[in-house]
Amino acid sequence: MQKFRDVLSRWDGGDLSMMEAGELLGMSERQFRRYRDRYEEAGDAGLLDRRLGKLSTRRVPAEAIEE
């Protein structure tokens, strides 16, 4: 999160283009825009992985495991 904030502040300051910011973070320009939007809407919570704490849709049902 800290690295994202650092790169975002450099982008806001005009030091980096969106493409350069994405490359520094190891993501595409489009993904950087998505993260930027989520960060502006929800702050640090917007950067957390949304999949954490959710069950997989490919999980084997409990009845199948018991068999």
CSV table of C-alpha atoms in Angstrom, one decimal:
chain,number,residue,atom,x,y,z
A,1,MET,CA,0.0,0.0,0.0
A,2,GLN,CA,2.8,2.4,0.8
A,3,LYS,CA,4.4,1.8,-2.6
A,4,PHE,CA,1.1,2.5,-4.3
A,5,ARG,CA,0.7,5.7,-2.3
A,6,ASP,CA,4.2,6.9,-3.2
A,7,VAL,CA,3.7,6.2,-6.9
A,8,LEU,CA,0.2,7.8,-6.8
A,9,SER,CA,1.7,11.0,-5.3
A,10,ARG,CA,4.4,11.1,-7.9
A,11,TRP,CA,1.7,10.7,-10.6
A,12,ASP,CA,-0.4,13.4,-9.0
A,13,GLY,CA,2.6,15.7,-9.0
A,14,GLY,CA,3.1,15.1,-12.7
A,15,ASP,CA,6.4,13.3,-12.4
A,16,LEU,CA,5.0,10.1,-13.9
A,17,SER,CA,2.6,9.2,-16.6
A,18,MET,CA,-0.1,6.6,-15.9
A,19,MET,CA,1.9,4.1,-18.0
A,20,GLU,CA,5.1,4.7,-16.0
A,21,ALA,CA,3.2,4.5,-12.7
A,22,GLY,CA,1.7,1.2,-13.7
A,23,GLU,CA,5.0,-0.2,-14.8
A,24,LEU,CA,6.6,0.7,-11.5
A,25,LEU,CA,3.8,-1.2,-9.7
A,26,GLY,CA,4.0,-4.1,-12.1
A,27,MET,CA,0.5,-3.6,-13.5
A,28,SER,CA,-1.1,-2.2,-16.6
A,29,GLU,CA,-2.1,1.4,-17.1
A,30,ARG,CA,-5.7,0.4,-16.9
A,31,GLN,CA,-5.3,-1.5,-13.7
A,32,PHE,CA,-3.5,1.5,-12.2
A,33,ARG,CA,-6.5,3.6,-13.0
A,34,ARG,CA,-8.8,1.1,-11.3
A,35,TYR,CA,-6.7,1.0,-8.2
A,36,ARG,CA,-6.5,4.9,-8.2
A,37,ASP,CA,-10.3,5.1,-8.4
A,38,ARG,CA,-10.8,2.5,-5.7
A,39,TYR,CA,-8.3,4.3,-3.5
A,40,GLU,CA,-10.0,7.7,-4.0
A,41,GLU,CA,-13.4,6.1,-3.1
A,42,ALA,CA,-12.5,3.9,-0.1
A,43,GLY,CA,-9.0,4.9,0.9
A,44,ASP,CA,-6.6,2.1,2.1
A,45,ALA,CA,-9.6,-0.3,2.3
A,46,GLY,CA,-10.1,0.0,-1.4
A,47,LEU,CA,-6.6,-1.5,-2.0
A,48,LEU,CA,-7.3,-4.7,-0.1
A,49,ASP,CA,-7.9,-7.9,-2.0
A,50,ARG,CA,-11.7,-8.3,-2.2
A,51,ARG,CA,-11.4,-12.1,-2.4
A,52,LEU,CA,-10.1,-12.5,1.1
A,53,GLY,CA,-12.6,-14.1,3.5
A,54,LYS,CA,-14.8,-15.4,0.8
A,55,LEU,CA,-15.3,-19.1,-0.1
A,56,SER,CA,-14.2,-20.3,-3.5
A,57,THR,CA,-16.9,-20.9,-6.0
A,58,ARG,CA,-15.1,-24.0,-7.0
A,59,ARG,CA,-15.1,-25.5,-3.5
A,60,VAL,CA,-16.2,-29.1,-3.2
A,61,PRO,CA,-19.5,-29.5,-1.3
A,62,ALA,CA,-19.2,-31.0,2.3
A,63,GLU,CA,-21.3,-34.0,1.3
A,64,ALA,CA,-18.9,-34.9,-1.5
A,65,ILE,CA,-15.9,-34.8,1.0
A,66,GLU,CA,-17.7,-37.1,3.4
A,67,GLU,CA,-18.2,-39.7,0.8
